[in-house]
């Protein structure tokens, strides 16, 4: 995690001064986290750093982030105080940009956003066996 964290710190510094490459730097933050979402999101320093980037994300970055989290990591993240803050910031960012999205994009993003929690609920229903 420390290598990824240092990478995100560096991207955070660069994105503030390199307007020309801003979009690719922001995308690189998404790519840099892949595979380590749970350890980065659930770490105090990591979560604050990710939240900083989430505020810059557009739909593509948010969708990619949610897809890369996956169902198992999602459960871990939402049950962690710091991790759940990151998920909350992702949801809030979607709400901020929804007015810029086309209807089809909204539908696609809604599926990506709701799939992890839907699967958790379905698994819990199986466990309870109504």
MMTF fields as JSON, N, C-alpha, C and O atoms, coordinates in Angstrom:
{
  "mmtfVersion": "1.0.0",
  "mmtfProducer": "UNKNOWN",
  "numBonds": 519,
  "numAtoms": 520,
  "numGroups": 130,
  "numChains": 1,
  "numModels": 1,
  "chainsPerModel": [1],
  "groupsPerChain": [130],
  "chainIdList": ["A"],
  "bondAtomList": [4, 2, 8, 6, 12, 10, 16, 14, 20, 18, 24, 22, 28, 26, 32, 30, 36, 34, 40, 38, 44, 42, 48, 46, 52, 50, 56, 54, 60, 58, 64, 62, 68, 66, 72, 70, 76, 74, 80, 78, 84, 82, 88, 86, 92, 90, 96, 94, 100, 98, 104, 102, 108, 106, 112, 110, 116, 114, 120, 118, 124, 122, 128, 126, 132, 130, 136, 134, 140, 138, 144, 142, 148, 146, 152, 150, 156, 154, 160, 158, 164, 162, 168, 166, 172, 170, 176, 174, 180, 178, 184, 182, 188, 186, 192, 190, 196, 194, 200, 198, 204, 202, 208, 206, 212, 210, 216, 214, 220, 218, 224, 222, 228, 226, 232, 230, 236, 234, 240, 238, 244, 242, 248, 246, 252, 250, 256, 254, 260, 258, 264, 262, 268, 266, 272, 270, 276, 274, 280, 278, 284, 282, 288, 286, 292, 290, 296, 294, 300, 298, 304, 302, 308, 306, 312, 310, 316, 314, 320, 318, 324, 322, 328, 326, 332, 330, 336, 334, 340, 338, 344, 342, 348, 346, 352, 350, 356, 354, 360, 358, 364, 362, 368, 366, 372, 370, 376, 374, 380, 378, 384, 382, 388, 386, 392, 390, 396, 394, 400, 398, 404, 402, 408, 406, 412, 410, 416, 414, 420, 418, 424, 422, 428, 426, 432, 430, 436, 434, 440, 438, 444, 442, 448, 446, 452, 450, 456, 454, 460, 458, 464, 462, 468, 466, 472, 470, 476, 474, 480, 478, 484, 482, 488, 486, 492, 490, 496, 494, 500, 498, 504, 502, 508, 506, 512, 510, 516, 514],
  "bondOrderList": [1, 1, 1, 1, 1, 1, 1, 1, 1, 1, 1, 1, 1, 1, 1, 1, 1, 1, 1, 1, 1, 1, 1, 1, 1, 1, 1, 1, 1, 1, 1, 1, 1, 1, 1, 1, 1, 1, 1, 1, 1, 1, 1, 1, 1, 1, 1, 1, 1, 1, 1, 1, 1, 1, 1, 1, 1, 1, 1, 1, 1, 1, 1, 1, 1, 1, 1, 1, 1, 1, 1, 1, 1, 1, 1, 1, 1, 1, 1, 1, 1, 1, 1, 1, 1, 1, 1, 1, 1, 1, 1, 1, 1, 1, 1, 1, 1, 1, 1, 1, 1, 1, 1, 1, 1, 1, 1, 1, 1, 1, 1, 1, 1, 1, 1, 1, 1, 1, 1, 1, 1, 1, 1, 1, 1, 1, 1, 1, 1],
  "groupList": [{"groupName": "UNK", "atomNameList": ["N", "CA", "C", "O"], "elementList": ["N", "C", "C", "O"], "formalChargeList": [0, 0, 0, 0], "bondAtomList": [1, 0, 2, 1, 3, 2], "bondOrderList": [1, 1, 2], "singleLetterCode": "X", "chemCompType": "L-PEPTIDE LINKING"}],
  "groupTypeList": [0, 0, 0, 0, 0, 0, 0, 0, 0, 0, 0, 0, 0, 0, 0, 0, 0, 0, 0, 0, 0, 0, 0, 0, 0, 0, 0, 0, 0, 0, 0, 0, 0, 0, 0, 0, 0, 0, 0, 0, 0, 0, 0, 0, 0, 0, 0, 0, 0, 0, 0, 0, 0, 0, 0, 0, 0, 0, 0, 0, 0, 0, 0, 0, 0, 0, 0, 0, 0, 0, 0, 0, 0, 0, 0, 0, 0, 0, 0, 0, 0, 0, 0, 0, 0, 0, 0, 0, 0, 0, 0, 0, 0, 0, 0, 0, 0, 0, 0, 0, 0, 0, 0, 0, 0, 0, 0, 0, 0, 0, 0, 0, 0, 0, 0, 0, 0, 0, 0, 0, 0, 0, 0, 0, 0, 0, 0, 0, 0, 0],
  "groupIdList": [1, 2, 3, 4, 5, 6, 7, 8, 9, 10, 11, 12, 13, 14, 15, 16, 17, 18, 19, 20, 21, 22, 23, 24, 25, 26, 27, 28, 29, 30, 31, 32, 33, 34, 35, 36, 37, 38, 39, 40, 41, 42, 43, 44, 45, 46, 47, 48, 49, 50, 51, 52, 53, 54, 55, 56, 57, 58, 59, 60, 61, 62, 63, 64, 65, 66, 67, 68, 69, 70, 71, 72, 73, 74, 75, 76, 77, 78, 79, 80, 81, 82, 83, 84, 85, 86, 87, 88, 89, 90, 91, 92, 93, 94, 95, 96, 97, 98, 99, 100, 101, 102, 103, 104, 105, 106, 107, 108, 109, 110, 111, 112, 113, 114, 115, 116, 117, 118, 119, 120, 121, 122, 123, 124, 125, 126, 127, 128, 129, 130],
  "secStructList": [7, 2, 2, 2, 2, 2, 2, 2, 2, 2, 2, 2, 2, 2, 2, 6, 6, 7, 4, 4, 4, 2, 2, 2, 2, 2, 2, 2, 2, 2, 2, 2, 2, 6, 6, 7, 2, 2, 2, 2, 2, 6, 1, 2, 2, 2, 2, 2, 2, 2, 2, 2, 2, 2, 6, 6, 7, 7, 2, 2, 2, 2, 2, 2, 2, 2, 2, 2, 2, 2, 2, 2, 2, 2, 2, 2, 2, 2, 6, 1, 2, 2, 2, 2, 2, 2, 2, 2, 2, 2, 2, 2, 2, 2, 2, 2, 2, 4, 4, 4, 1, 7, 2, 2, 2, 2, 2, 2, 2, 2, 2, 2, 2, 2, 2, 2, 2, 2, 2, 2, 2, 2, 2, 2, 2, 2, 2, 2, 6, 7],
  "xCoordList": [0.815, 0.0, 0.858, 0.483, 1.989, 2.79, 3.288, 3.375, 3.613, 4.048, 2.901, 3.1, 1.71, 0.537, 0.215, -0.107, 0.303, 0.028, 1.006, 0.598, 2.276, 3.279, 2.984, 3.142, 2.557, 2.197, 1.025, 1.052, 0.007, -1.149, -0.761, -1.254, 0.116, 0.61, 1.287, 1.066, 2.107, 2.81, 1.813, 1.936, 0.835, -0.193, -0.956, -1.292, -1.228, -1.947, -1.172, -1.758, 0.12, 0.952, 0.979, 0.866, 1.126, 1.258, -0.043, -0.014, -1.176, -2.456, -2.761, -3.49, -2.21, -2.456, -1.682, -2.047, -0.626, 0.21, 0.271, 0.74, -0.189, -0.082, -1.469, -2.039, -1.987, -3.329, -3.406, -4.433, -2.339, -2.311, -2.553, -3.201, -2.035, -2.152, -3.14, -3.127, -3.979, -4.905, -5.756, -5.861, -6.358, -7.246, -6.519, -7.037, -5.337, -4.6, -4.086, -3.998, -3.749, -3.314, -4.473, -4.301, -5.644, -6.834, -7.125, -7.406, -7.061, -7.287, -6.232, -6.547, -4.995, -3.923, -4.169, -3.734, -4.865, -5.191, -6.137, -6.014, -7.073, -7.993, -7.205, -7.346, -6.382, -5.588, -4.597, -4.34, -4.049, -3.056, -3.6, -2.856, -4.891, -5.538, -5.981, -6.128, -6.193, -6.75, -6.015, -4.786, -6.817, -6.274, -5.985, -5.798, -5.948, -5.645, -6.72, -6.473, -7.903, -8.967, -9.241, -9.339, -9.362, -9.699, -8.605, -8.91, -7.357, -6.288, -6.094, -5.762, -6.294, -6.16, -7.362, -7.191, -8.571, -9.782, -9.901, -10.383, -9.464, -9.645, -8.482, -8.406, -7.604, -6.478, -6.781, -7.228, -6.541, -6.901, -6.277, -6.99, -4.975, -4.304, -4.728, -4.963, -4.822, -5.218, -6.616, -6.865, -7.533, -8.921, -9.036, -9.772, -8.316, -8.365, -7.797, -8.311, -6.757, -6.135, -7.077, -7.216, -7.718, -8.667, -9.853, -10.305, -10.357, -11.481, -11.129, -11.976, -9.898, -9.439, -9.593, -10.067, -9.195, -9.32, -10.777, -11.176, -11.568, -12.978, -13.661, -14.51, -13.298, -13.863, -13.529, -14.14, -12.577, -12.18, -12.73, -12.651, -13.28, -13.692, -14.946, -15.849, -14.96, -16.152, -16.793, -16.362, -17.813, -18.541, -17.638, -17.727, -16.78, -15.938, -15.044, -14.902, -14.45, -13.569, -14.356, -13.917, -15.518, -16.349, -16.803, -16.726, -17.276, -17.717, -16.572, -16.746, -15.413, -14.257, -13.853, -13.51, -13.898, -13.557, -14.526, -14.104, -15.819, -16.811, -16.685, -16.83, -16.419, -16.24, -15.023, -15.064, -13.956, -12.722, -12.796, -12.041, -13.684, -13.829, -14.324, -13.794, -15.325, -15.861, -16.683, -16.681, -17.373, -18.317, -17.649, -18.083, -16.61, -15.952, -15.306, -15.451, -14.598, -13.955, -14.99, -14.791, -16.093, -17.143, -17.639, -17.806, -17.872, -18.355, -17.344, -17.723, -16.08, -15.02, -14.994, -14.912, -15.062, -14.951, -16.122, -15.917, -17.353, -18.499, -18.597, -19.299, -17.903, -17.91, -16.733, -16.494, -16.013, -14.883, -15.201, -15.748, -14.862, -15.183, -14.569, -15.251, -13.313, -12.657, -13.113, -13.357, -13.222, -13.633, -15.028, -15.28, -15.935, -17.311, -17.385, -18.262, -16.475, -16.413, -16.083, -16.647, -15.172, -14.791, -15.98, -16.269, -16.669, -17.854, -18.894, -19.505, -19.091, -20.036, -19.619, -20.466, -18.343, -17.883, -18.073, -18.356, -17.92, -18.175, -19.647, -19.966, -20.547, -21.979, -22.338, -23.124, -21.766, -22.044, -21.539, -22.181, -20.408, -19.869, -20.782, -21.016, -21.298, -22.273, -23.443, -23.886, -23.941, -25.073, -24.724, -25.567, -23.492, -23.064, -22.996, -23.253, -22.654, -22.448, -23.612, -23.581, -24.627, -25.716, -26.398, -26.886, -26.439, -27.054, -26.303, -26.852, -25.064, -24.257, -24.31, -23.742, -25.005, -25.02, -26.254, -27.316, -26.104, -27.229, -27.991, -27.47, -29.229, -30.082, -29.433, -29.46, -28.862, -28.216, -27.018, -26.795, -26.258, -25.118, -25.585, -24.958, -26.685, -27.243, -27.645, -27.353, -28.316, -28.724, -27.517, -27.519, -26.486, -25.272, -24.601, -24.207, -24.476, -23.844, -24.673, -24.122, -25.992, -26.858, -26.654, -26.627, -26.511, -26.279, -24.949, -24.867, -23.931, -22.604, -22.632, -22.029, -23.334, -23.397, -24.157, -23.731, -25.278, -26.159, -25.815, -26.232, -25.068, -24.773, -24.115, -24.559, -23.078, -22.439, -23.372, -23.387, -24.142, -25.024, -26.176, -26.628, -26.652, -27.711, -27.249, -27.996, -26.026, -25.497, -25.321, -25.566, -24.903, -24.767, -26.129, -26.255, -27.138, -28.494, -28.996, -29.581, -28.776, -29.218, -28.519, -29.153, -27.235, -26.497, -27.045, -27.17, -27.366, -27.919, -29.298, -29.628, -30.096, -31.407, -31.256, -32.023, -30.275, -30.029, -29.633, -30.062, -28.811, -28.341, -29.494, -29.562, -30.388, -31.518, -32.562, -33.212, -32.72, -33.699, -35.101, -35.675, -35.614, -36.958, -37.831, -39.014],
  "yCoordList": [-1.193, 0.0, 1.256, 2.25, 1.238, 2.458, 2.947, 4.154, 2.027, 2.426, 3.102, 4.125, 2.529, 3.115, 4.465, 5.419, 4.541, 5.805, 6.889, 8.015, 6.554, 7.533, 7.97, 9.139, 7.016, 7.329, 8.316, 9.283, 8.076, 8.971, 10.348, 11.368, 10.37, 11.653, 12.452, 13.654, 11.771, 12.438, 12.948, 14.077, 12.128, 12.566, 13.764, 14.684, 13.752, 14.85, 16.159, 17.212, 16.09, 17.295, 17.764, 18.957, 16.82, 17.167, 17.737, 18.705, 17.148, 17.573, 19.038, 19.705, 19.525, 20.914, 21.924, 23.099, 21.478, 22.417, 22.119, 22.953, 20.962, 20.56, 20.485, 19.407, 21.646, 21.722, 20.994, 20.404, 21.039, 20.437, 18.923, 18.371, 18.263, 16.804, 16.361, 15.204, 17.265, 17.009, 15.752, 14.912, 15.629, 14.487, 13.156, 12.216, 13.07, 11.801, 11.537, 10.381, 12.578, 12.404, 11.869, 10.959, 12.441, 11.99, 10.528, 9.729, 10.173, 8.78, 7.865, 6.757, 8.32, 7.523, 7.257, 6.233, 8.172, 7.927, 6.738, 5.944, 6.616, 5.467, 4.187, 3.204, 4.208, 3.034, 2.656, 1.474, 3.654, 3.405, 2.721, 2.082, 2.852, 2.272, 0.832, 0.057, 0.473, -0.842, -1.973, -2.045, -2.847, -3.999, -3.725, -4.655, -2.46, -2.102, -1.201, -0.501, -1.219, -0.331, -0.476, 0.519, -1.716, -1.906, -1.385, -0.723, -1.664, -1.206, 0.311, 0.934, 0.907, 2.366, 3.072, 4.004, 2.639, 3.289, 3.18, 4.105, 2.062, 1.801, 2.328, 2.05, 3.064, 3.687, 5.18, 5.801, 5.755, 7.157, 8.085, 8.848, 8.029, 8.91, 8.585, 9.482, 7.298, 6.881, 7.337, 7.786, 7.221, 7.604, 9.098, 9.502, 9.917, 11.359, 11.702, 12.579, 11.016, 11.24, 10.833, 11.555, 9.681, 9.226, 10.186, 10.517, 10.632, 11.573, 12.852, 13.432, 13.281, 14.46, 14.225, 15.1, 13.056, 12.734, 12.536, 12.956, 11.908, 11.669, 12.987, 13.026, 14.056, 15.368, 15.877, 16.837, 15.253, 15.639, 14.678, 14.957, 13.563, 12.512, 12.877, 13.55, 12.404, 12.427, 11.047, 10.17, 10.867, 9.6, 8.413, 7.379, 8.543, 7.412, 6.946, 5.747, 7.893, 7.54, 6.906, 5.922, 7.478, 6.92, 5.506, 4.604, 5.319, 3.987, 2.981, 1.87, 3.376, 2.47, 2.13, 0.987, 3.121, 2.897, 1.894, 0.957, 2.094, 1.187, -0.218, -1.2, -0.33, -1.657, -2.363, -3.567, -1.63, -2.259, -2.662, -3.529, -2.051, -2.413, -3.847, -4.623, -4.197, -5.558, -5.796, -4.98, -6.907, -7.183, -7.505, -7.008, -8.32, -8.69, -7.482, -7.276, -6.692, -5.502, -4.48, -3.785, -4.387, -3.437, -3.711, -2.784, -4.972, -5.342, -4.937, -4.406, -5.18, -4.794, -3.277, -2.768, -2.571, -1.11, -0.46, 0.446, -0.903, -0.238, -0.522, 0.186, -1.546, -1.862, -1.238, -1.555, -0.372, 0.32, 1.814, 2.374, 2.454, 3.878, 4.742, 5.598, 4.534, 5.351, 4.94, 5.789, 3.649, 3.154, 3.603, 3.973, 3.568, 3.975, 5.463, 5.886, 6.249, 7.68, 7.842, 8.701, 7.015, 7.099, 6.719, 7.403, 5.633, 5.226, 6.337, 6.644, 6.934, 8.049, 9.204, 9.807, 9.513, 10.609, 10.265, 11.148, 8.993, 8.56, 8.772, 9.309, 8.353, 8.536, 10.022, 10.416, 10.83, 12.27, 12.883, 13.769, 12.42, 12.942, 12.582, 13.404, 11.352, 10.979, 11.96, 12.42, 12.279, 13.203, 14.584, 15.25, 15.003, 16.315, 16.37, 17.418, 15.261, 15.289, 14.7, 14.707, 14.196, 13.503, 14.414, 13.933, 15.702, 16.643, 16.776, 17.281, 16.334, 16.417, 15.127, 15.037, 14.129, 12.806, 12.616, 13.173, 11.828, 11.449, 10.323, 9.655, 10.119, 9.104, 7.717, 7.015, 7.328, 6.012, 5.917, 4.874, 6.992, 7.008, 6.867, 6.176, 7.526, 7.428, 5.988, 5.459, 5.353, 3.953, 3.044, 2.179, 3.244, 2.422, 2.623, 1.658, 3.875, 4.165, 3.632, 3.108, 3.76, 3.238, 1.745, 1.258, 1.021, -0.424, -0.702, -1.57, 0.031, -0.149, 0.201, -0.492, 1.276, 1.745, 0.768, 0.477, 0.262, -0.542, -2.025, -2.733, -2.504, -3.935, -4.502, -5.542, -3.865, -4.463, -4.591, -5.629, -3.557, -3.625, -4.588, -5.278, -4.638, -5.576, -7.012, -7.821, -7.33, -8.689, -9.014, -10.147, -8.046, -8.261, -8.563, -9.467, -7.818, -8.035, -9.414, -10.12, -9.805, -11.129, -12.244, -13.239, -12.094, -13.094, -13.178, -14.265, -12.039, -12.02, -12.68, -13.394, -12.444, -13.094, -14.61, -15.327, -15.104, -16.552, -17.086, -18.166, -16.321, -16.741, -16.815, -17.733, -15.85, -15.798, -16.853, -17.405, -17.128, -18.113, -17.806, -18.568, -16.721, -16.271, -17.457, -17.327],
  "zCoordList": [0.0, 0.0, 0.0, -0.622, 0.674, 0.783, -0.581, -0.81, -1.476, -2.818, -3.571, -4.227, -3.474, -4.123, -3.507, -4.216, -2.2, -1.516, -1.977, -2.261, -2.049, -2.512, -3.956, -4.308, -4.774, -6.158, -6.194, -6.955, -5.38, -5.326, -4.79, -5.27, -3.801, -3.284, -4.391, -4.531, -5.166, -6.267, -7.309, -7.785, -7.662, -8.612, -8.067, -8.813, -6.776, -6.135, -6.257, -6.506, -6.084, -6.226, -7.688, -7.97, -8.594, -10.013, -10.576, -11.336, -10.213, -10.79, -10.461, -11.196, -9.372, -8.964, -9.809, -9.859, -10.465, -11.225, -12.724, -13.498, -13.133, -14.539, -15.177, -15.345, -15.521, -16.106, -17.45, -17.784, -18.2, -19.533, -19.492, -20.382, -18.468, -18.363, -17.285, -16.865, -16.846, -15.738, -15.951, -15.058, -17.126, -17.379, -17.262, -16.659, -17.828, -17.757, -16.345, -15.93, -15.609, -14.219, -13.385, -12.574, -13.593, -12.86, -13.202, -12.308, -14.48, -14.873, -14.255, -13.822, -14.212, -13.613, -12.131, -11.603, -11.459, -10.046, -9.913, -8.979, -10.838, -10.834, -11.09, -10.363, -12.121, -12.483, -11.379, -11.148, -10.706, -9.669, -8.435, -7.691, -8.216, -7.035, -7.284, -6.339, -8.543, -8.88, -8.171, -8.161, -7.583, -6.885, -5.419, -4.634, -5.05, -3.662, -3.064, -2.082, -3.653, -3.201, -1.708, -0.989, -1.245, 0.165, 1.09, 2.082, 0.794, 1.688, 1.615, 2.624, 0.454, 0.322, 0.943, 1.729, 0.601, 1.101, 2.619, 3.273, 3.176, 4.611, 5.452, 6.649, 4.849, 5.532, 5.653, 4.689, 6.826, 7.044, 6.004, 5.353, 5.845, 4.88, 3.451, 2.642, 3.153, 1.815, 1.458, 0.339, 2.413, 2.141, 1.855, 0.955, 2.613, 2.363, 0.988, 0.293, 0.614, -0.686, -1.821, -2.808, -1.676, -2.699, -2.781, -3.877, -1.636, -1.647, -2.402, -3.081, -2.283, -3.023, -4.531, -5.256, -4.987, -6.413, -6.818, -7.904, -5.971, -6.301, -6.658, -7.549, -5.972, -6.273, -7.666, -8.137, -8.324, -9.687, -10.738, -11.934, -10.306, -11.234, -12.009, -11.512, -13.244, -14.067, -14.031, -13.282, -14.835, -14.845, -15.161, -14.498, -16.15, -16.553, -15.407, -15.169, -14.707, -13.591, -12.445, -11.849, -12.144, -11.073, -11.411, -10.576, -12.642, -13.063, -12.979, -12.479, -13.467, -13.447, -12.009, -11.707, -11.139, -9.731, -9.104, -8.427, -9.332, -8.741, -9.323, -8.594, -10.615, -11.224, -10.645, -10.394, -10.435, -9.966, -8.496, -8.055, -7.746, -6.326, -6.2, -5.404, -6.974, -6.914, -5.655, -4.733, -5.628, -4.543, -3.212, -2.173, -3.225, -1.969, -1.306, -0.101, -2.088, -1.536, -1.088, -0.091, -1.823, -1.471, -0.056, 0.736, 0.261, 1.59, 2.661, 3.705, 2.41, 3.356, 3.523, 4.641, 2.417, 2.428, 3.146, 3.954, 2.87, 3.495, 4.988, 5.709, 5.455, 6.879, 7.622, 8.787, 6.964, 7.571, 7.631, 6.68, 8.74, 8.908, 7.811, 7.247, 7.507, 6.482, 5.08, 4.223, 4.862, 3.556, 3.173, 2.026, 4.14, 3.848, 3.509, 2.755, 4.059, 3.7, 2.216, 1.538, 1.722, 0.309, -0.572, -1.554, -0.222, -0.991, -0.969, -1.992, 0.192, 0.301, -0.611, -1.269, -0.655, -1.516, -2.996, -3.807, -3.346, -4.727, -5.068, -6.129, -4.174, -4.416, -4.519, -5.38, -3.651, -3.696, -4.998, -5.561, -5.467, -6.721, -7.892, -8.778, -7.893, -8.924, -8.909, -9.962, -7.716, -7.615, -8.167, -8.768, -7.964, -8.454, -9.976, -10.568, -10.611, -12.066, -12.856, -14.086, -12.18, -12.883, -13.904, -14.927, -13.644, -14.577, -15.89, -16.87, -15.921, -17.144, -17.956, -19.044, -17.404, -18.024, -18.896, -18.618, -19.947, -20.796, -20.117, -19.224, -20.549, -19.923, -19.932, -18.921, -21.045, -21.144, -20.19, -19.575, -20.069, -19.145, -17.704, -16.901, -17.388, -16.032, -15.746, -14.674, -16.708, -16.532, -16.333, -15.457, -17.15, -17.034, -15.678, -15.024, -15.265, -13.974, -12.815, -11.846, -12.907, -11.838, -11.644, -10.514, -12.739, -12.644, -11.939, -11.069, -12.318, -11.714, -10.226, -9.406, -9.886, -8.495, -7.611, -6.493, -8.107, -7.257, -7.23, -6.315, -8.207, -8.282, -7.02, -6.534, -6.47, -5.285, -4.084, -3.423, -3.799, -2.628, -2.891, -1.977, -4.126, -4.484, -4.247, -3.698, -4.654, -4.461, -2.983, -2.568, -2.193, -0.745, -0.137, 0.689, -0.536, -0.015, -0.417, 0.404, -1.662, -2.12, -1.346, -0.994, -1.079, -0.294, 1.127, 1.692, 1.688, 3.05, 3.074, 4.02, 2.046, 1.955, 1.91, 2.553, 1.157, 1.099, 2.465, 2.871, 3.167, 4.482, 5.481, 6.298, 5.407, 6.335, 5.985, 6.873, 4.708, 4.213, 4.733, 5.51, 4.304, 4.69, 4.798, 5.112]
}
